[in-house]
PDB file of N, CA and C in Angstrom:
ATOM      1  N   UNK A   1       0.841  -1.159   0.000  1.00 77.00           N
ATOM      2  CA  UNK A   1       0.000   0.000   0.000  1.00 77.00           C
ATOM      3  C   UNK A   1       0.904   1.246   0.000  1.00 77.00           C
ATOM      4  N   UNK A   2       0.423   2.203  -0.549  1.00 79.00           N
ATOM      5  CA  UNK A   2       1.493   3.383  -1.286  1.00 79.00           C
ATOM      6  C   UNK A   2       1.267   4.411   0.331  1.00 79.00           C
ATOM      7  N   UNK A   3       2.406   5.026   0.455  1.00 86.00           N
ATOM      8  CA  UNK A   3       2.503   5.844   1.394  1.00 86.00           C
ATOM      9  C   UNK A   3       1.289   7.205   1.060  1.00 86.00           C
ATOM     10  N   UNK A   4       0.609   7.800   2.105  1.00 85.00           N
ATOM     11  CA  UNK A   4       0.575   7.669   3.357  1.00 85.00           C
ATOM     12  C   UNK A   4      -0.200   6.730   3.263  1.00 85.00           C
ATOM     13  N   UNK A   5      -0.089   5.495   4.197  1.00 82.00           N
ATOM     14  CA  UNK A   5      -1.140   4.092   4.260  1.00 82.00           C
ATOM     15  C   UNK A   5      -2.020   4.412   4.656  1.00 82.00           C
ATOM     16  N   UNK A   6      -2.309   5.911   6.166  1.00 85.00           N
ATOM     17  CA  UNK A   6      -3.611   6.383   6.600  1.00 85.00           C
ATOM     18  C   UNK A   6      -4.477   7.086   5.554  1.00 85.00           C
ATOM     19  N   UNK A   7      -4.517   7.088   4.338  1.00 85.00           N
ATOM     20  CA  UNK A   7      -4.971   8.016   3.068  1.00 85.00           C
ATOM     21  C   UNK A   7      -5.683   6.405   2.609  1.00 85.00           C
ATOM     22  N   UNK A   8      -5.842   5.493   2.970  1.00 87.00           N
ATOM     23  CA  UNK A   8      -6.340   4.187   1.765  1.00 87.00           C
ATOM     24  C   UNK A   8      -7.138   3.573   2.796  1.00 87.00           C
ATOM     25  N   UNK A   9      -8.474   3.516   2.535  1.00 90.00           N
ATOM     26  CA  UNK A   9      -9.947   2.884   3.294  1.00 90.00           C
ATOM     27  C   UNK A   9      -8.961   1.262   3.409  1.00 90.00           C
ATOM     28  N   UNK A  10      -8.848   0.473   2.690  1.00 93.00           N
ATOM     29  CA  UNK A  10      -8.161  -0.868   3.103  1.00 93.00           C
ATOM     30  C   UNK A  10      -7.393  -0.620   4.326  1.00 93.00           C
ATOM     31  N   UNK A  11      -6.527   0.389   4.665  1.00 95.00           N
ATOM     32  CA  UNK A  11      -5.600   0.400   5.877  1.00 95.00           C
ATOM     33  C   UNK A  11      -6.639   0.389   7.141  1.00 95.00           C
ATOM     34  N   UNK A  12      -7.963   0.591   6.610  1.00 96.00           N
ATOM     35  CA  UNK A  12      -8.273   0.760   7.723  1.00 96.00           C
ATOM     36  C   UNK A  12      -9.238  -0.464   8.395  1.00 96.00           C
ATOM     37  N   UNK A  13      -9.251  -1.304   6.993  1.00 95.00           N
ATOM     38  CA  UNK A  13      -9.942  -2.921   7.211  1.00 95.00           C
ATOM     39  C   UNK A  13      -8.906  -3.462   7.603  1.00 95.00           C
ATOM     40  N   UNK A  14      -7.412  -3.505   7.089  1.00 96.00           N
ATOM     41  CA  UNK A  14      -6.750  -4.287   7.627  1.00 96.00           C
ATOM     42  C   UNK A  14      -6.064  -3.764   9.211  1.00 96.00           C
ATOM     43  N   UNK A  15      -6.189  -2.783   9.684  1.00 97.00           N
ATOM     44  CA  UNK A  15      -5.754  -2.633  10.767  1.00 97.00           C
ATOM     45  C   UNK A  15      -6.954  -3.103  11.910  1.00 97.00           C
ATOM     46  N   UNK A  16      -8.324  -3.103  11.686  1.00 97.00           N
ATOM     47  CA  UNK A  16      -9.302  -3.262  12.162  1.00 97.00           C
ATOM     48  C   UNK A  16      -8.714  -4.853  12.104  1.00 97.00           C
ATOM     49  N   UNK A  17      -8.782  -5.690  11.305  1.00 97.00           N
ATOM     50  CA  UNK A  17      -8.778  -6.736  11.237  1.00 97.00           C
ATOM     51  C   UNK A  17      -7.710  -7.476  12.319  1.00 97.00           C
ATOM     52  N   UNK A  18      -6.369  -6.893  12.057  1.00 98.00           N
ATOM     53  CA  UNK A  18      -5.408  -7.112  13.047  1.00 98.00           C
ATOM     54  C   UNK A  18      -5.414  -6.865  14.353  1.00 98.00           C
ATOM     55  N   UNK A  19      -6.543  -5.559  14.609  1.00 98.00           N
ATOM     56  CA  UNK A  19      -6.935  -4.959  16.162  1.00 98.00           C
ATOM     57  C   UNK A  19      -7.718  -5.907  16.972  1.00 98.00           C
ATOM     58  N   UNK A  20      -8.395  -6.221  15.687  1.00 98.00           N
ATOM     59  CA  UNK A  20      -9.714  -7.650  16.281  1.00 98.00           C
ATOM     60  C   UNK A  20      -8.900  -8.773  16.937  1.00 98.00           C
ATOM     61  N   UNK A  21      -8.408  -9.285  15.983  1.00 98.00           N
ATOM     62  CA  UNK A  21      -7.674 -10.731  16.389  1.00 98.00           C
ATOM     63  C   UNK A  21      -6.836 -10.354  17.369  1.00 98.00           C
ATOM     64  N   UNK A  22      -6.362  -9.439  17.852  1.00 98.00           N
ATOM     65  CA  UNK A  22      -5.222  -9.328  18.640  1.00 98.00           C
ATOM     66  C   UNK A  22      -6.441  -9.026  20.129  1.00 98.00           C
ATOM     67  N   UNK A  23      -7.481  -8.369  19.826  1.00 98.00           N
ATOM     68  CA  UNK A  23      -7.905  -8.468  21.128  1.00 98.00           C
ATOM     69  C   UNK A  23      -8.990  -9.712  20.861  1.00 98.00           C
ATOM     70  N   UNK A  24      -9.169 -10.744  20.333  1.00 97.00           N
ATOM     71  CA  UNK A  24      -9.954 -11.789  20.728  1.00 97.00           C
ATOM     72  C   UNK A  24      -8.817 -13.232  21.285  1.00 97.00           C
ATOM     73  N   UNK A  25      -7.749 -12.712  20.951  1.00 98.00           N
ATOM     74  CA  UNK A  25      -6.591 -13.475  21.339  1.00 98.00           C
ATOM     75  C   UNK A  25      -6.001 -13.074  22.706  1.00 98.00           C
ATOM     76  N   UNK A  26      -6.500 -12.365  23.417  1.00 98.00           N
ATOM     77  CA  UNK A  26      -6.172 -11.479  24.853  1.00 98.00           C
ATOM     78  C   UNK A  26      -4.812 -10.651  25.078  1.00 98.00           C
ATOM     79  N   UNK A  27      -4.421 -10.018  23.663  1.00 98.00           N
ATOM     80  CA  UNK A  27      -3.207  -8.967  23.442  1.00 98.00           C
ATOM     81  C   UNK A  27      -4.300  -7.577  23.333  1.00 98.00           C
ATOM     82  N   UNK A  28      -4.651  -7.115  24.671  1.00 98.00           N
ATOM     83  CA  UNK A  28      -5.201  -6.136  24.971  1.00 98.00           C
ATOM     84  C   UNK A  28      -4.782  -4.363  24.061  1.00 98.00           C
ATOM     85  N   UNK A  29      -2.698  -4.878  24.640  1.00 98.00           N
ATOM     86  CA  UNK A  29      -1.828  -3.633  24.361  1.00 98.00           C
ATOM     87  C   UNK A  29      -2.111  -3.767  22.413  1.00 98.00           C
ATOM     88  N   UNK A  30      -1.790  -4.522  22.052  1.00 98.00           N
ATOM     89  CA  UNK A  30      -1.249  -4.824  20.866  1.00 98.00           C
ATOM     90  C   UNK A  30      -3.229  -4.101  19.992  1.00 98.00           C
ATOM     91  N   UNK A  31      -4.224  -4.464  20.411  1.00 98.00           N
ATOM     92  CA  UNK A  31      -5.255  -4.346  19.726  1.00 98.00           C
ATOM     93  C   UNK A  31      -6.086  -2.698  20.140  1.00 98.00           C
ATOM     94  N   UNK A  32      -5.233  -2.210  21.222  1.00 98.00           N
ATOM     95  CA  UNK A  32      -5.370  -0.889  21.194  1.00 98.00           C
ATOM     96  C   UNK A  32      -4.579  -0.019  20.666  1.00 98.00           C
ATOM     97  N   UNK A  33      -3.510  -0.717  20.169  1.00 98.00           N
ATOM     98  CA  UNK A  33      -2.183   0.008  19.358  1.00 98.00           C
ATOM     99  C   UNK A  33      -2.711   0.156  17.981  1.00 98.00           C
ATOM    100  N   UNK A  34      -3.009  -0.878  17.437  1.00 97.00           N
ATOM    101  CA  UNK A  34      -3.710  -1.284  16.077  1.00 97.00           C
ATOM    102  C   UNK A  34      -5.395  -0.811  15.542  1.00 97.00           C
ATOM    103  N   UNK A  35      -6.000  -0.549  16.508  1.00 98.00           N
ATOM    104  CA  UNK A  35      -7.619   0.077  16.164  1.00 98.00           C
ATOM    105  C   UNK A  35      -7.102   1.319  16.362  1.00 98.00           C
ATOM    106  N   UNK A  36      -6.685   1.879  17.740  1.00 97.00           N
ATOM    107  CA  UNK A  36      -6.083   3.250  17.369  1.00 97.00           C
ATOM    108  C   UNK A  36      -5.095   3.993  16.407  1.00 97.00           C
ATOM    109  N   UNK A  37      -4.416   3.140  15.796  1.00 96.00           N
ATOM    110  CA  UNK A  37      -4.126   3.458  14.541  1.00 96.00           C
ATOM    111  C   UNK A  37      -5.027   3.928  13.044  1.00 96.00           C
ATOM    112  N   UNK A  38      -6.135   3.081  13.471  1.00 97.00           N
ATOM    113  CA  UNK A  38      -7.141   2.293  12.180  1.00 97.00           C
ATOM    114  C   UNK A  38      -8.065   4.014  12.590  1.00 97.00           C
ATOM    115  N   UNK A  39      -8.225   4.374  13.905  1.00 96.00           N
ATOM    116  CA  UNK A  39      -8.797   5.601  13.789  1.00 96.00           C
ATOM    117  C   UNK A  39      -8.132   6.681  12.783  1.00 96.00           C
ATOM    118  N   UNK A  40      -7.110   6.628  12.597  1.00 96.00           N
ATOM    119  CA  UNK A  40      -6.013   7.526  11.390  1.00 96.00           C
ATOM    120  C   UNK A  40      -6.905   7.476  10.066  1.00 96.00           C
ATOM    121  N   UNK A  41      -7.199   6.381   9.801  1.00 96.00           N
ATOM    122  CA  UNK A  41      -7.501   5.793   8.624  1.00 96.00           C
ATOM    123  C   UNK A  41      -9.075   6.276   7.890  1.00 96.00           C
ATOM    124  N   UNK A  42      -9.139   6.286   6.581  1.00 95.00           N
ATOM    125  CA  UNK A  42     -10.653   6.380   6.322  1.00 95.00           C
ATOM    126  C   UNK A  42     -12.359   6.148   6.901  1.00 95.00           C
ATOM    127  N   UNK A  43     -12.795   6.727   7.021  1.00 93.00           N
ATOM    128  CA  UNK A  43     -14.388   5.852   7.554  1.00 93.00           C
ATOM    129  C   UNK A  43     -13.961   4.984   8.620  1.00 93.00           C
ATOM    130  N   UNK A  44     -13.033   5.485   9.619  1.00 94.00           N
ATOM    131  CA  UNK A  44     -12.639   5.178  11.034  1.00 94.00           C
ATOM    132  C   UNK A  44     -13.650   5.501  12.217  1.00 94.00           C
ATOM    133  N   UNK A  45     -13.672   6.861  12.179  1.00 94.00           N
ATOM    134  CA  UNK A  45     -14.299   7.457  12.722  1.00 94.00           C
ATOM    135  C   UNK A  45     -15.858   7.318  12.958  1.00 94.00           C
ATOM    136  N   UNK A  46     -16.417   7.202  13.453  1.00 94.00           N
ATOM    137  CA  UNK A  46     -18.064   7.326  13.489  1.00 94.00           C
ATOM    138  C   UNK A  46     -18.298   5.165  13.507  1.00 94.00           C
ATOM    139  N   UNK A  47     -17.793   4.538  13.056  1.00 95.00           N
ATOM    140  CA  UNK A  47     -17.753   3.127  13.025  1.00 95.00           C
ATOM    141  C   UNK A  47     -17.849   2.437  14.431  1.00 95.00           C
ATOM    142  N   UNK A  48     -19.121   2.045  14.629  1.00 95.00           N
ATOM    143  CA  UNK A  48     -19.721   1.706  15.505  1.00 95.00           C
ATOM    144  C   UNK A  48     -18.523   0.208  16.253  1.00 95.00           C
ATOM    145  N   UNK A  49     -18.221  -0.869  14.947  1.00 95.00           N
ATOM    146  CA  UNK A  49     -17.269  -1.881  15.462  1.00 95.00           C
ATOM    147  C   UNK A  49     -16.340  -1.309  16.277  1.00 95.00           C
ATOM    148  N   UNK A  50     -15.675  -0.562  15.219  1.00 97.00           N
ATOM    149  CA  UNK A  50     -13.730  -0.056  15.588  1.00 97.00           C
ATOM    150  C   UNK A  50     -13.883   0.630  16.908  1.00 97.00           C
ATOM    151  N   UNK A  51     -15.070   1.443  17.156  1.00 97.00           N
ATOM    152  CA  UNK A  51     -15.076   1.919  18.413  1.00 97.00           C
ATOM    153  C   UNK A  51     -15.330   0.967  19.834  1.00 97.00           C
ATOM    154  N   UNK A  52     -15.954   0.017  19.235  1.00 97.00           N
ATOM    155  CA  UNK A  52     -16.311  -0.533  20.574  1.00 97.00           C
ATOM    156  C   UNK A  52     -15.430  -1.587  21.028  1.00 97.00           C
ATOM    157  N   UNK A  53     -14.400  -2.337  19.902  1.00 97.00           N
ATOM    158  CA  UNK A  53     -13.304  -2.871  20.364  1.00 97.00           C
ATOM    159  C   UNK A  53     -12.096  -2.367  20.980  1.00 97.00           C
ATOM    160  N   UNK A  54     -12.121  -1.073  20.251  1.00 98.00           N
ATOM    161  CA  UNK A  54     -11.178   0.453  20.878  1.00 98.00           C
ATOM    162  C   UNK A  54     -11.836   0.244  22.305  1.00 98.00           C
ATOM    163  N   UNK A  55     -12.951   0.446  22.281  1.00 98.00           N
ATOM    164  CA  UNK A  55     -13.678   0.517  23.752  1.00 98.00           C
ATOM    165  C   UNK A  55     -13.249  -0.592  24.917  1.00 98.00           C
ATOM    166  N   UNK A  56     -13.462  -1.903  24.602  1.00 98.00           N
ATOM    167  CA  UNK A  56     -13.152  -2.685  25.219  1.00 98.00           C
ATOM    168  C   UNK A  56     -11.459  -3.280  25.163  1.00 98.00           C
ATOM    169  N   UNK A  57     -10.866  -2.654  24.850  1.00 98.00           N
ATOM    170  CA  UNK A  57      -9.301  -2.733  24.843  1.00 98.00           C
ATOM    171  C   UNK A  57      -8.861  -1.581  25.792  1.00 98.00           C
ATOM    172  N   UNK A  58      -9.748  -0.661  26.005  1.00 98.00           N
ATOM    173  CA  UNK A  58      -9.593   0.331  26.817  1.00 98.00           C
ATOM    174  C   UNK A  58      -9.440   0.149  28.061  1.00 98.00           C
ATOM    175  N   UNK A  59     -10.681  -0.373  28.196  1.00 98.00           N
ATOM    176  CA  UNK A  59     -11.327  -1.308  29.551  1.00 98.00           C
ATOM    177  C   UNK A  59     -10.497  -2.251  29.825  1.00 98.00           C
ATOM    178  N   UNK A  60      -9.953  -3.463  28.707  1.00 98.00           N
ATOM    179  CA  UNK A  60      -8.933  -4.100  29.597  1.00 98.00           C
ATOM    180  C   UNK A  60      -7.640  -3.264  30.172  1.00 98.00           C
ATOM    181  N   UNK A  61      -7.309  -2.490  29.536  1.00 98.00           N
ATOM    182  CA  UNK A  61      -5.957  -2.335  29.846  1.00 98.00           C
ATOM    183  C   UNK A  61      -5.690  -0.940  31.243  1.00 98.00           C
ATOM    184  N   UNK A  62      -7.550  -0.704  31.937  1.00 98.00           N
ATOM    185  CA  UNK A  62      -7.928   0.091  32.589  1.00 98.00           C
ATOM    186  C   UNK A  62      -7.434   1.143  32.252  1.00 98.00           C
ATOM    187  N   UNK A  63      -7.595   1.666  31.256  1.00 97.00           N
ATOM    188  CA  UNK A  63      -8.165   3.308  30.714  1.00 97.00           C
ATOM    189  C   UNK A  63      -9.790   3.667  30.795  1.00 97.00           C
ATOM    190  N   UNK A  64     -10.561   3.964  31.737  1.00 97.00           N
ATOM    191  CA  UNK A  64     -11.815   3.752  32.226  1.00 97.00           C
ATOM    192  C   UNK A  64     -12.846   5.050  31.485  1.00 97.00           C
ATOM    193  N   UNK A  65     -11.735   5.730  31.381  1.00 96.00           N
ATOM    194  CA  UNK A  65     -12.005   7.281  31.246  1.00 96.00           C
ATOM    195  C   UNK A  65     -12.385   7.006  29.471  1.00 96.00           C
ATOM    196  N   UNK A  66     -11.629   6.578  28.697  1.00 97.00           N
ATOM    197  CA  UNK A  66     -11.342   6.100  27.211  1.00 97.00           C
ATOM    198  C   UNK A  66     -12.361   5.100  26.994  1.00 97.00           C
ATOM    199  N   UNK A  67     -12.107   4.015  27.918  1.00 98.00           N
ATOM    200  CA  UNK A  67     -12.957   2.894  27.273  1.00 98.00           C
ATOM    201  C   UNK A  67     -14.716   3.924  27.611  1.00 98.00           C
ATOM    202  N   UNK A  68     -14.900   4.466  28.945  1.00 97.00           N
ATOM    203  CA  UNK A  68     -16.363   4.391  28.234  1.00 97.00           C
ATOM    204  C   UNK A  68     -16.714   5.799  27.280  1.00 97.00           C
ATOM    205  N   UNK A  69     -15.765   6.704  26.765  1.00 96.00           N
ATOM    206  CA  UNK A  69     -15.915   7.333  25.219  1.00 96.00           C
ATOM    207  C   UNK A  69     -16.074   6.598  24.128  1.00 96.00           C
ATOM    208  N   UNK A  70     -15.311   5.627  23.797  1.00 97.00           N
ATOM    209  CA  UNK A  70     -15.638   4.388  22.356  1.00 97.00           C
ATOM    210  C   UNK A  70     -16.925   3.763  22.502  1.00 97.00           C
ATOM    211  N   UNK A  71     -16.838   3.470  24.264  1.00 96.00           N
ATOM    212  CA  UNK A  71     -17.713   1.943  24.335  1.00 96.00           C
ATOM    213  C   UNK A  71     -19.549   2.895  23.723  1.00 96.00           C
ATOM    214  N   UNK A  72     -19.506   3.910  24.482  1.00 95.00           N
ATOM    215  CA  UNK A  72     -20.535   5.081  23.786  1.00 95.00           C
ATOM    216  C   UNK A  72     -20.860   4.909  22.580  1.00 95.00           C
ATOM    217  N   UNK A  73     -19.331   5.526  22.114  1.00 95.00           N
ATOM    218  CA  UNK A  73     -19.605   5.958  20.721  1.00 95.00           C
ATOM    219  C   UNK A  73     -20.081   4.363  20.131  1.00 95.00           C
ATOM    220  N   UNK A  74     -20.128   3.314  20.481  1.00 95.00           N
ATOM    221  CA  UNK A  74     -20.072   1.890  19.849  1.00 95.00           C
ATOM    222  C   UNK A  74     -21.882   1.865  19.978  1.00 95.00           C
ATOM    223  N   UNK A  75     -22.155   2.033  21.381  1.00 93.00           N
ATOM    224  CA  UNK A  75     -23.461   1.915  21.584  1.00 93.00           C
ATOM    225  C   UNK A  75     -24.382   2.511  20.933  1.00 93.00           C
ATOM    226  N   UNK A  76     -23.905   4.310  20.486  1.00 91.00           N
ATOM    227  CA  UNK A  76     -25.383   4.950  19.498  1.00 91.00           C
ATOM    228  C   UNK A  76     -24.788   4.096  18.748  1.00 91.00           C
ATOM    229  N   UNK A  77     -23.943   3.582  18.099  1.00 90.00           N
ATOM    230  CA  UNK A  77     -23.957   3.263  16.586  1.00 90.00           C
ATOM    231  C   UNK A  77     -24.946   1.769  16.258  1.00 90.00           C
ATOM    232  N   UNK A  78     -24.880   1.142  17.456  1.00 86.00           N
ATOM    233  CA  UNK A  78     -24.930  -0.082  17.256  1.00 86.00           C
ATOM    234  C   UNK A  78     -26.974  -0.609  17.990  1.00 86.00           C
ATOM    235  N   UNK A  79     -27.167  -1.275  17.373  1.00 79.00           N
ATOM    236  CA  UNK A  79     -28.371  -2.173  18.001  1.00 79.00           C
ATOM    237  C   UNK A  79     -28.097  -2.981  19.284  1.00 79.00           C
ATOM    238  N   UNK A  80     -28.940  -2.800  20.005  1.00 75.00           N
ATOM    239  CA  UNK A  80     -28.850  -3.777  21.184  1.00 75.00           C
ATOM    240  C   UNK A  80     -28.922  -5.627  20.836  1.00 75.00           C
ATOM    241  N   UNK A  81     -29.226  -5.943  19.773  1.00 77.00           N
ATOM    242  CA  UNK A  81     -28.635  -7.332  19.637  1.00 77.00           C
ATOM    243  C   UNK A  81     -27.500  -7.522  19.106  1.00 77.00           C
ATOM    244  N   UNK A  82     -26.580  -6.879  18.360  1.00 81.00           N
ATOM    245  CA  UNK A  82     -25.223  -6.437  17.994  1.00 81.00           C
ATOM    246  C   UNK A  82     -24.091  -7.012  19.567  1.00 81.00           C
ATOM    247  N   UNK A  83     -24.885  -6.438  20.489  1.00 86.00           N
ATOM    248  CA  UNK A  83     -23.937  -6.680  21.398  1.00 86.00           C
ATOM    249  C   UNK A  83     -24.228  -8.090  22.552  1.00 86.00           C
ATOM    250  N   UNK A  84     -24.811  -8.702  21.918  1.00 86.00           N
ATOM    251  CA  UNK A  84     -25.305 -10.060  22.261  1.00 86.00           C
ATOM    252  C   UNK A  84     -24.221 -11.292  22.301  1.00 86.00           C
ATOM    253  N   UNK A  85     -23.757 -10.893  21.467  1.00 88.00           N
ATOM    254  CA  UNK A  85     -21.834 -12.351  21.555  1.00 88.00           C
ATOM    255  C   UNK A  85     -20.938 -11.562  22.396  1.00 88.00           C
ATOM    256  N   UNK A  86     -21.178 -10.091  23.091  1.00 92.00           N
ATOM    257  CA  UNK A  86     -19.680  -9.639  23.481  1.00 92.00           C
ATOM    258  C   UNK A  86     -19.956  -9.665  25.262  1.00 92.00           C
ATOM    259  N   UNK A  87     -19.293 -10.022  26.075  1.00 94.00           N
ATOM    260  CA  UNK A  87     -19.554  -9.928  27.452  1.00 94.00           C
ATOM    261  C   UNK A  87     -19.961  -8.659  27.887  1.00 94.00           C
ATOM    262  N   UNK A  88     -21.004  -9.172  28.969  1.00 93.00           N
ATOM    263  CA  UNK A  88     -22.161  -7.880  29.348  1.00 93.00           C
ATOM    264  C   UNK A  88     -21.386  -7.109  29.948  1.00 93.00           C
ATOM    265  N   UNK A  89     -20.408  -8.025  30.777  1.00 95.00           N
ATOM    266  CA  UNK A  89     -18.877  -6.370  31.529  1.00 95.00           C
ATOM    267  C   UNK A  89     -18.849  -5.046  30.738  1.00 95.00           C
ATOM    268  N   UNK A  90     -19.000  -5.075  29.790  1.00 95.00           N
ATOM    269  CA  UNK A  90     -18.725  -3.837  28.843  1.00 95.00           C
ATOM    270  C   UNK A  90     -20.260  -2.914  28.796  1.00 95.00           C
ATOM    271  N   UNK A  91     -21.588  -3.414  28.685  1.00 92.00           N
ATOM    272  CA  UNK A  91     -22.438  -2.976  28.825  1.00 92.00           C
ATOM    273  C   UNK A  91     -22.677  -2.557  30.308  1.00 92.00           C
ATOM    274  N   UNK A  92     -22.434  -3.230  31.533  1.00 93.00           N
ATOM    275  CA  UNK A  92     -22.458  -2.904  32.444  1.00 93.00           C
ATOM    276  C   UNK A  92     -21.523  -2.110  33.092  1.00 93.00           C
ATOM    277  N   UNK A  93     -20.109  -1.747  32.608  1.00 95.00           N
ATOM    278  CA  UNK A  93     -19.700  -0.809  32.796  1.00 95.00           C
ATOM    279  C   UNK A  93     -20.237   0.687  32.592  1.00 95.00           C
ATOM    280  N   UNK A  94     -20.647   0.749  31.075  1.00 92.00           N
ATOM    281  CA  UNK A  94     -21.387   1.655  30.683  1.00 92.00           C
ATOM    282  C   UNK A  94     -22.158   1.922  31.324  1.00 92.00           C
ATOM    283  N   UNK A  95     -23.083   0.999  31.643  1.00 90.00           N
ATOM    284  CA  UNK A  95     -24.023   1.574  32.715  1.00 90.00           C
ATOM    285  C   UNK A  95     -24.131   2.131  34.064  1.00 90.00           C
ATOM    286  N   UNK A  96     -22.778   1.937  34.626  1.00 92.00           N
ATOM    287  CA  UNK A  96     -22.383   3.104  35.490  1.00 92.00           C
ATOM    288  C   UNK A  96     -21.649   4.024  35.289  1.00 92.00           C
ATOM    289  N   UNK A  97     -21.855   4.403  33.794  1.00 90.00           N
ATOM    290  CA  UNK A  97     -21.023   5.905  33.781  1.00 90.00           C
ATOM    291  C   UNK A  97     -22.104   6.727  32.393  1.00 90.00           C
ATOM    292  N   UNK A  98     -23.273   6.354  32.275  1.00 85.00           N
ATOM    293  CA  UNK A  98     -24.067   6.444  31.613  1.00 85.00           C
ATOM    294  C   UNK A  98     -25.870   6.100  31.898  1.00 85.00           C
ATOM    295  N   UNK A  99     -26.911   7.434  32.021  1.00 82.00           N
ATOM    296  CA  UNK A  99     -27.968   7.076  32.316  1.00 82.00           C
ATOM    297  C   UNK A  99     -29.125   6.190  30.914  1.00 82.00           C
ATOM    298  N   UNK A 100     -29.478   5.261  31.021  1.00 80.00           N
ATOM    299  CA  UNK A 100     -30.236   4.744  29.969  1.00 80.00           C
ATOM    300  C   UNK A 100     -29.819   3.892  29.442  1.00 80.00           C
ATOM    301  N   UNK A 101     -28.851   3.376  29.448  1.00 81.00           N
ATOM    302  CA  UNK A 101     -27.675   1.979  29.009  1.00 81.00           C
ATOM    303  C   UNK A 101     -28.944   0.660  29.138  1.00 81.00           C
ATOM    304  N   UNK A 102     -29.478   0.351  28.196  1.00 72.00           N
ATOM    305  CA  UNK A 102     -29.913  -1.060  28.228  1.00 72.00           C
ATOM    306  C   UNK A 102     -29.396  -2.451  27.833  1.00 72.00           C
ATOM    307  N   UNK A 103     -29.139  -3.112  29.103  1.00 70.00           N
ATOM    308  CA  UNK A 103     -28.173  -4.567  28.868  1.00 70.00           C
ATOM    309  C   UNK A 103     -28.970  -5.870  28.330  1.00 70.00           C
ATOM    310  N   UNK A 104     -29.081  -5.385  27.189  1.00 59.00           N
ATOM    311  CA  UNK A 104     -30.136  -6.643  26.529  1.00 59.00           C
ATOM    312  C   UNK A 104     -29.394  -8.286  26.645  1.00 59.00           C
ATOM    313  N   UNK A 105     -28.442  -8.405  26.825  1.00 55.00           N
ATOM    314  CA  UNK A 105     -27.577  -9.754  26.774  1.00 55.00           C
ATOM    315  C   UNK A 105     -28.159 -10.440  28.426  1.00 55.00           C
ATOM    316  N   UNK A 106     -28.261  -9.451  29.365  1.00 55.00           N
ATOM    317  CA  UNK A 106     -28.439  -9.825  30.743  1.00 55.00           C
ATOM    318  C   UNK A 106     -30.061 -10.200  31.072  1.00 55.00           C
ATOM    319  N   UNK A 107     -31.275 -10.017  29.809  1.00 48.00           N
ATOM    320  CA  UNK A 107     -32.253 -10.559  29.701  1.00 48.00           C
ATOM    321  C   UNK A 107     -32.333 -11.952  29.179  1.00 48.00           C
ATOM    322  N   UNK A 108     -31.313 -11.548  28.098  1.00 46.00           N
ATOM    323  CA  UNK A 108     -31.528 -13.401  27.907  1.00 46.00           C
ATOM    324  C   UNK A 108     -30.959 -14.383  28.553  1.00 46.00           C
ATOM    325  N   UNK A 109     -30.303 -13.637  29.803  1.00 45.00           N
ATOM    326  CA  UNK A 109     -29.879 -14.956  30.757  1.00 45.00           C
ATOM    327  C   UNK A 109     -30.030 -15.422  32.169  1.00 45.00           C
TER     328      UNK A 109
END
């Protein structure tokens, strides 16, 4: 990919992509290094995913203040069944630093 790599929408699938796996693999540092990069990148911004893995990489690595700005920005973007495969910790964090947070994952169980 031709320099600047943050100028090309792909830099920003493949850094997403690498941010993912690195935090579903429990490299917390490594997948907040890599989505926060991917924020550089095209149609970064406002992206309901990239934010909420940003979000929860935040949260692991206790940046509390950070994780619940993404985990937010993840939530308007996103539907409440969207967040149905990801552990409710993240919704329930939110919900103490946020009025109206509905934890739809914690109904179905």
């Amino acid at each position: 990919m031709p320099e600047p790599k943050t100028d090309w929408e792909a830099a920003t699938w493949i850094l997403a992509a690498i941010g993912d796996a690195d935090f579903l693999s429990g490299d917390f540092t490594a997948a907040h290094e890599h989505l926060s990069h991917a924020m550089y990148c095209p149609d970064a911004i406002g992206n309901p995913f990239l934010h909420l893995r940003l979000g929860q990489a935040q949260f692991e690595l206790g940046n509390m203040e950070r994780a619940a700005d993404e985990l937010m920005r993840a939530y308007m973007g996103l539907d409440g069944e969207a967040w149905l495969d990801e552990d409710p910790k993240y919704l329930d964090f939110l919900a103490t630093v946020a009025e109206g947070i509905e934890n739809h994952s914690r109904k179905n169980h």
